[in-house]
Short mmCIF file of C-alpha atoms in Angstrom, two decimals:
data_model
loop_
_atom_site.label_atom_id
_atom_site.label_comp_id
_atom_site.label_asym_id
_atom_site.label_seq_id
_atom_site.Cartn_x
_atom_site.Cartn_y
_atom_site.Cartn_z
CA MET A 1 75.74 8.59 10.45
CA SER A 2 78.74 10.14 11.84
CA ILE A 3 79.62 13.17 10.42
CA ASN A 4 83.54 15.34 10.41
CA ALA A 5 83.35 18.58 9.04
CA THR A 6 81.52 20.30 7.14
CA THR A 7 82.87 23.45 4.92
CA ALA A 8 81.55 26.15 2.79
CA GLN A 9 80.11 26.43 -0.04
CA ASP A 10 81.42 26.03 -3.00
CA THR A 11 79.56 27.99 -5.25
CA GLN A 12 75.90 29.30 -4.77
CA ASP A 13 74.57 25.51 -6.12
CA THR A 14 77.45 23.35 -4.71
CA THR A 15 77.93 21.89 -1.33
CA ARG A 16 80.95 19.36 -0.22
CA LEU A 17 80.18 17.49 3.53
CA GLU A 18 82.57 14.73 4.50
CA LEU A 19 80.92 12.20 6.72
CA ARG A 20 80.94 8.38 7.21
CA PRO A 21 78.80 5.43 6.94
CA ARG A 22 77.36 4.19 10.24
CA TYR A 23 78.30 0.82 12.36
CA GLU A 24 74.41 -0.26 11.64
CA GLY A 25 75.38 -0.61 8.31
CA SER A 26 78.59 -2.87 8.84
CA ASN A 27 77.09 -6.78 8.44
CA ILE A 28 79.60 -8.46 6.40
CA CYS A 29 83.31 -8.13 6.95
CA THR A 30 84.00 -4.29 7.17
CA TRP A 31 81.29 -3.48 3.90
CA ILE A 32 78.67 -1.08 4.08
CA GLY A 33 75.22 -2.56 3.03
CA PHE A 34 73.51 -0.31 -0.13
CA LYS A 35 71.37 0.79 2.34
CA HIS A 36 73.11 2.77 4.31
CA VAL A 37 75.23 4.10 0.82
CA ASN A 38 71.61 5.20 -0.16
CA TYR A 39 71.63 6.59 4.07
CA MET A 40 74.90 8.83 3.41
CA VAL A 41 73.58 10.27 0.31
CA GLU A 42 70.25 11.44 2.58
CA GLU A 43 72.18 12.91 4.62
CA ALA A 44 74.57 14.99 1.67
CA VAL A 45 71.33 16.45 0.86
CA TYR A 46 70.43 17.28 4.21
CA ASP A 47 72.81 19.17 4.92
CA HIS A 48 73.34 20.77 1.58
CA LEU A 49 69.82 22.66 2.66
CA ARG A 50 71.02 23.51 5.93
CA GLN A 51 74.08 24.93 3.88
CA HIS A 52 71.68 26.73 2.05
CA GLY A 53 69.68 28.50 5.09
CA LEU A 54 67.23 25.33 5.26
CA PRO A 55 67.16 22.90 7.75
CA ALA A 56 64.90 20.62 7.90
CA GLY A 57 63.63 21.24 11.33
CA ARG A 58 63.35 25.02 11.15
CA LEU A 59 61.12 24.07 7.26
CA TYR A 60 58.81 22.33 9.38
CA GLU A 61 58.40 23.55 12.84
CA ARG A 62 57.75 27.45 10.34
CA HIS A 63 56.74 26.60 7.99
CA GLY A 64 54.86 23.22 7.51
CA LEU A 65 56.81 21.75 5.44
CA GLY A 66 58.44 18.26 5.52
CA VAL A 67 61.33 17.42 3.33
CA ASP A 68 60.78 14.71 1.97
CA ILE A 69 63.54 12.14 -0.80
CA THR A 70 61.14 11.32 -3.65
CA ASP A 71 63.08 10.32 -6.22
CA LEU A 72 66.21 8.26 -5.17
CA ASP A 73 68.67 6.96 -7.78
CA THR A 74 72.19 5.37 -6.74
CA LYS A 75 75.26 3.52 -8.62
CA ILE A 76 78.50 2.55 -6.53
CA LEU A 77 80.86 2.11 -8.44
CA THR A 78 83.29 1.29 -4.73
CA ALA A 79 82.80 -0.39 -1.83
CA PHE A 80 83.00 1.67 2.14
CA HIS A 81 83.99 0.04 4.92
CA ILE A 82 83.30 1.30 7.88
CA ASP A 83 86.64 3.45 8.85
CA ASP A 84 86.25 5.45 5.80
CA LEU A 85 85.86 9.33 5.45
CA ALA A 86 84.42 9.76 2.35
CA THR A 87 84.05 13.37 0.66
CA ALA A 88 80.14 14.49 -0.67
CA THR A 89 79.74 16.61 -2.86
CA VAL A 90 76.11 18.15 -3.60
CA ARG A 91 75.40 19.92 -7.10
CA ARG A 92 71.70 21.70 -8.39
CA LEU A 93 70.67 19.68 -11.68
CA PRO A 94 67.50 21.98 -13.39
CA ASP A 95 64.48 21.78 -11.66
CA GLY A 96 61.45 20.07 -12.82
CA GLY A 97 57.64 18.01 -12.29
CA GLY A 98 58.12 20.04 -9.23
CA ALA A 99 60.66 18.83 -7.53
CA LEU A 100 63.87 20.04 -6.47
CA ARG A 101 66.78 18.22 -8.37
CA LEU A 102 70.21 17.02 -7.10
CA ALA A 103 73.44 14.74 -7.87
CA VAL A 104 75.04 13.77 -5.13
CA GLU A 105 78.65 12.45 -5.87
CA LEU A 106 80.86 10.00 -2.61
CA THR A 107 84.32 10.18 -3.18
CA VAL A 108 86.81 8.05 -0.47
CA GLU A 109 90.61 7.74 -0.95
CA ARG A 110 91.77 4.30 -2.27
CA GLY A 111 95.75 4.40 -2.11
CA GLY A 112 96.61 7.64 -1.41
CA GLU A 113 94.42 8.72 -4.86
CA THR A 114 90.49 9.84 -4.34
CA VAL A 115 87.55 7.57 -6.09
CA LYS A 116 84.78 8.71 -7.16
CA ALA A 117 82.52 5.58 -4.83
CA VAL A 118 78.86 6.52 -5.23
CA ALA A 119 77.29 8.65 -7.84
CA ALA A 120 73.06 9.11 -7.50
CA LYS A 121 70.38 11.77 -8.81
CA VAL A 122 67.57 12.71 -6.21
CA ALA A 123 64.31 14.35 -6.38
CA VAL A 124 62.71 16.08 -2.89
CA GLN A 125 60.14 17.89 -2.60
CA LEU A 126 58.46 19.90 0.49
CA ARG A 127 54.65 18.40 2.30
CA LEU A 128 52.70 20.99 3.28
CA ASP A 129 51.27 19.26 6.51
CA PRO A 130 47.70 20.16 6.96
CA ARG A 131 47.86 19.50 11.12
CA GLY A 132 47.95 22.19 13.80
CA HIS A 133 48.56 25.90 13.89
CA ALA A 134 49.03 28.69 11.55
CA VAL A 135 52.21 28.53 9.88
CA GLU A 136 54.82 30.79 8.02
CA PRO A 137 54.32 31.33 4.47
CA PRO A 138 56.91 29.07 2.74
CA PRO A 139 60.53 30.62 1.81
CA ALA A 140 61.09 32.09 -1.62
CA GLU A 141 63.01 29.70 -3.06
CA VAL A 142 61.63 27.19 -2.52
CA ALA A 143 58.16 27.45 -2.84
CA GLY A 144 57.67 25.51 -6.08
CA PHE A 145 58.67 22.66 -4.59
CA VAL A 146 55.45 23.05 -2.31
CA THR A 147 52.83 19.93 -2.52
CA GLY A 148 50.40 19.07 -0.86
CA ARG A 149 50.45 15.09 -1.46
CA LEU A 150 53.70 13.52 -2.35
CA GLY A 151 53.19 10.73 -5.66
CA ALA A 152 53.93 10.92 -9.24
CA GLY A 153 51.39 8.23 -9.64
CA ALA A 154 50.15 5.08 -11.09
CA ALA A 155 47.31 3.28 -11.65
CA ALA A 156 45.63 1.48 -8.64
CA VAL A 157 45.02 -3.03 -9.06
CA PRO A 158 41.06 -4.03 -8.58
CA VAL A 159 41.15 -6.90 -5.64
CA PRO A 160 38.75 -8.88 -6.04
CA ALA A 161 36.35 -9.72 -3.60
CA GLY A 162 37.57 -12.33 -0.78
CA ALA A 163 41.33 -12.62 -2.96
CA ASP A 164 44.24 -12.40 -1.16
CA PRO A 165 46.22 -9.31 -2.53
CA LEU A 166 49.57 -10.41 -2.83
CA GLU A 167 47.94 -13.83 -5.06
CA VAL A 168 46.41 -10.76 -7.61
CA LEU A 169 49.80 -9.53 -7.53
CA THR A 170 52.02 -12.00 -7.79
CA ALA A 171 49.71 -14.12 -10.30
CA GLY A 172 51.70 -15.28 -13.45
CA GLU A 173 55.17 -13.54 -12.53
CA ASN A 174 58.46 -14.74 -10.91
CA ALA A 175 57.67 -12.53 -8.49
CA PHE A 176 57.65 -12.61 -4.06
CA GLY A 177 55.49 -11.06 -1.92
CA TRP A 178 55.18 -9.41 1.08
CA ALA A 179 52.80 -7.31 3.63
CA TRP A 180 53.69 -6.08 6.21
CA ARG A 181 51.92 -2.93 9.00
CA MET A 182 54.38 -0.25 8.64
CA PRO A 183 55.82 0.52 12.08
CA TYR A 184 56.11 4.36 13.02
CA PHE A 185 59.65 4.27 13.24
CA TYR A 186 58.74 3.90 9.41
CA CYS A 187 57.99 7.03 8.89
CA HIS A 188 58.67 10.81 9.46
CA PHE A 189 56.81 13.88 9.83
CA THR A 190 54.16 12.35 12.37
CA GLU A 191 52.37 9.69 9.84
CA ARG A 192 54.02 8.57 6.07
CA VAL A 193 56.49 6.07 4.99
CA GLN A 194 59.90 8.15 4.13
CA MET A 195 62.26 6.65 1.94
CA SER A 196 64.11 5.35 3.84
CA GLY A 197 61.45 3.09 5.25
CA TYR A 198 61.14 1.44 0.72
CA LEU A 199 64.94 1.25 1.41
CA ARG A 200 64.46 -1.40 4.36
CA GLN A 201 61.41 -2.69 2.06
CA LEU A 202 63.68 -3.57 -0.49
CA GLU A 203 66.12 -4.72 2.11
CA GLU A 204 63.75 -7.39 3.60
CA ILE A 205 62.17 -8.10 0.44
CA VAL A 206 65.77 -9.48 -1.22
CA ASP A 207 66.65 -10.93 1.67
CA LEU A 208 62.70 -13.08 1.91
CA PHE A 209 62.83 -13.67 -1.53
CA LEU A 210 66.65 -15.54 -1.34
CA GLU A 211 65.48 -17.06 0.86
CA ASP A 212 62.39 -18.41 -0.70
CA ARG A 213 64.31 -19.84 -3.20
CA GLY A 214 66.76 -21.76 -1.14
CA VAL A 215 69.39 -19.43 -1.44
CA SER A 216 69.72 -17.40 1.88
CA ILE A 217 72.70 -14.98 2.72
CA LYS A 218 73.22 -17.22 4.89
CA THR A 219 73.54 -20.05 2.72
CA LEU A 220 75.27 -19.33 0.38
CA LEU A 221 77.67 -17.48 2.78
CA ASP A 222 78.57 -20.60 4.62
CA GLU A 223 78.54 -23.15 2.09
CA GLN A 224 80.25 -20.98 -1.00
CA ASP A 225 81.60 -17.99 1.11
CA TRP A 226 79.80 -15.62 -1.33
CA ILE A 227 77.59 -12.66 -1.13
CA PRO A 228 75.60 -10.42 -2.43
CA VAL A 229 76.65 -6.90 -4.05
CA VAL A 230 74.78 -3.77 -5.21
CA PRO A 231 75.90 -1.74 -8.05
CA HIS A 232 72.52 0.03 -8.64
CA SER A 233 69.37 0.78 -6.97
CA ARG A 234 66.45 3.29 -7.36
CA ILE A 235 63.68 4.45 -5.80
CA THR A 236 60.33 6.56 -6.69
CA LEU A 237 57.51 7.23 -5.28
CA LEU A 238 54.11 7.17 -6.22
CA ASP A 239 51.44 7.91 -3.06
CA GLU A 240 51.65 7.98 0.78
CA ALA A 241 51.71 4.68 2.25
CA ARG A 242 50.61 6.30 6.09
CA MET A 243 51.66 4.68 9.57
CA GLU A 244 50.53 1.16 10.38
CA GLU A 245 48.43 0.83 7.00
CA THR A 246 49.77 -2.72 5.15
CA LEU A 247 52.00 -1.93 3.06
CA TYR A 248 52.16 -4.89 0.34
CA THR A 249 55.54 -5.74 -1.16
CA VAL A 250 56.26 -7.52 -4.12
CA TYR A 251 59.74 -8.45 -5.95
CA THR A 252 60.12 -9.54 -9.92
CA VAL A 253 63.05 -10.44 -10.94
CA GLU A 254 63.57 -9.39 -14.70
CA SER A 255 66.40 -10.47 -15.55
CA VAL A 256 69.28 -12.79 -15.04
CA PHE A 257 72.22 -10.90 -17.58
CA LYS A 258 75.82 -13.33 -18.79
CA ARG A 259 75.84 -14.87 -15.15
CA LEU A 260 76.86 -11.41 -14.01
CA THR A 261 73.97 -9.68 -12.32
CA TYR A 262 70.41 -10.16 -12.47
CA THR A 263 68.22 -7.56 -12.19
CA SER A 264 64.90 -6.94 -10.31
CA ARG A 265 61.63 -4.54 -9.87
CA MET A 266 59.86 -3.73 -6.52
CA ASP A 267 56.88 -2.93 -6.79
CA ALA A 268 55.00 -1.28 -2.62
CA TYR A 269 50.83 -1.29 -2.66
CA VAL A 270 48.33 -0.64 0.31
CA LEU A 271 44.46 -1.40 0.19
CA ARG A 272 42.12 1.69 0.22
CA ASP A 273 39.00 1.22 -0.65
CA GLY A 274 39.57 -3.06 -2.57
CA VAL A 275 42.15 -1.30 -5.26
CA LEU A 276 45.94 -1.64 -4.15
CA VAL A 277 46.87 1.65 -4.38
CA PRO A 278 50.11 2.06 -5.91
CA THR A 279 53.53 3.56 -3.20
CA ALA A 280 56.29 3.32 -4.53
CA THR A 281 58.45 1.17 -7.30
CA GLY A 282 62.17 1.09 -7.53
CA ARG A 283 64.32 -1.38 -9.22
CA ILE A 284 67.62 -3.48 -7.75
CA THR A 285 70.72 -5.11 -9.45
CA HIS A 286 72.60 -7.35 -8.08
CA GLY A 287 76.00 -9.69 -8.41
CA TRP A 288 77.85 -11.85 -6.12
CA ALA A 289 81.59 -12.08 -5.11
CA VAL A 290 83.38 -14.30 -3.20
CA ILE A 291 84.81 -12.81 0.12
CA GLU A 292 88.91 -13.29 -0.08
CA ASN A 293 89.96 -11.96 2.96
CA ARG A 294 88.75 -9.38 5.99
CA ARG A 295 89.39 -6.84 3.83
CA ASP A 296 88.92 -8.16 -0.14
CA TRP A 297 85.96 -9.38 -2.92
CA SER A 298 85.84 -10.15 -6.43
CA LEU A 299 82.71 -11.03 -9.01
CA VAL A 300 81.92 -14.15 -9.43
CA ASP A 301 79.71 -15.71 -11.81
CA PHE A 302 76.50 -17.39 -10.77
CA ASP A 303 76.47 -21.17 -10.37
CA ASP A 304 73.06 -23.27 -11.60
CA ARG A 305 71.70 -23.08 -8.60
CA LEU A 306 71.30 -19.76 -8.15
CA THR A 307 70.60 -19.27 -12.16
CA ASP A 308 67.93 -21.86 -11.19
CA ALA A 309 66.63 -20.02 -8.43
CA LEU A 310 66.60 -16.50 -9.56
CA THR A 311 65.21 -17.25 -13.14
CA GLY A 312 62.84 -19.68 -10.94
CA LYS A 313 63.45 -23.37 -12.54
CA ALA A 314 64.36 -24.96 -9.97
CA GLY A 315 60.86 -23.92 -8.36
CA ARG A 316 59.26 -20.12 -6.41
CA GLY A 317 59.09 -21.45 -2.29
CA THR A 318 55.86 -20.55 -1.61
CA GLY A 319 55.89 -16.82 -3.25
CA ARG A 320 55.38 -15.40 -0.23
CA GLY A 321 56.66 -13.73 3.17
CA SER A 322 55.58 -12.96 6.71
CA ALA A 323 56.52 -10.85 9.82
#
């Protein structure tokens, strides 16, 4: 994330930050993908804490508290390009569920006017790390957000002896499953999969699902100049997944709306003691757009091939991926 400038606080509970998207997120032409838009939201949240005298490094090193985003709900209203300079405004919302809750708005200049590009709501908790030496008590202003374990909780799924967890999770559903060992670079504070790790999982399983259904991103790009676009995504942590555990991720198509968008659900699990423990759930909405030139695109209606692939009418491929 490239940060150009940070201005002073507007009020006690509101901060502003100027920042640019990372070059890594410019994958097709100069447009920025949803994952990197969410990275900009994350950076605005961490800067908000920093401006209030609560930088993530100090919270961990002095107080043993890891800053964790546990809910990230983002609506993308205008596409970002690689050289855009965004202004992020972060505003505190009423606290709830033992979490600090924030609203994040990103704006960008378009044709001499300021346009709202992103509206997001974020929940933050401080996970106490029991390892290491004694630490100082948490700062009073964030003591209510400290927890010994992350997650809103969800019912575990039993797995019969000898059964394939992915077959159990996808049976009878318009779904696709993927199992992958969680690497250290998806984690933070030594062992836990962080929110950005789940953003990567969501991006990856969408790609694998579309390939499995015969409508891979490259196929539609080569044959029709179509690309997927994301107006809305949300991920919520339900429990903690740890470094080097196998994450069983399931992608389920829930609805196709008037051949304009489709909404799907991501559910992530780890297998412990014979049961699948849910660690995260999320939803993402996709549309498709045709590339008009190197700068512009416009939304298109789904054709029969894409609609049949999404609904499973054209066959469901293998129903599972591999890494």
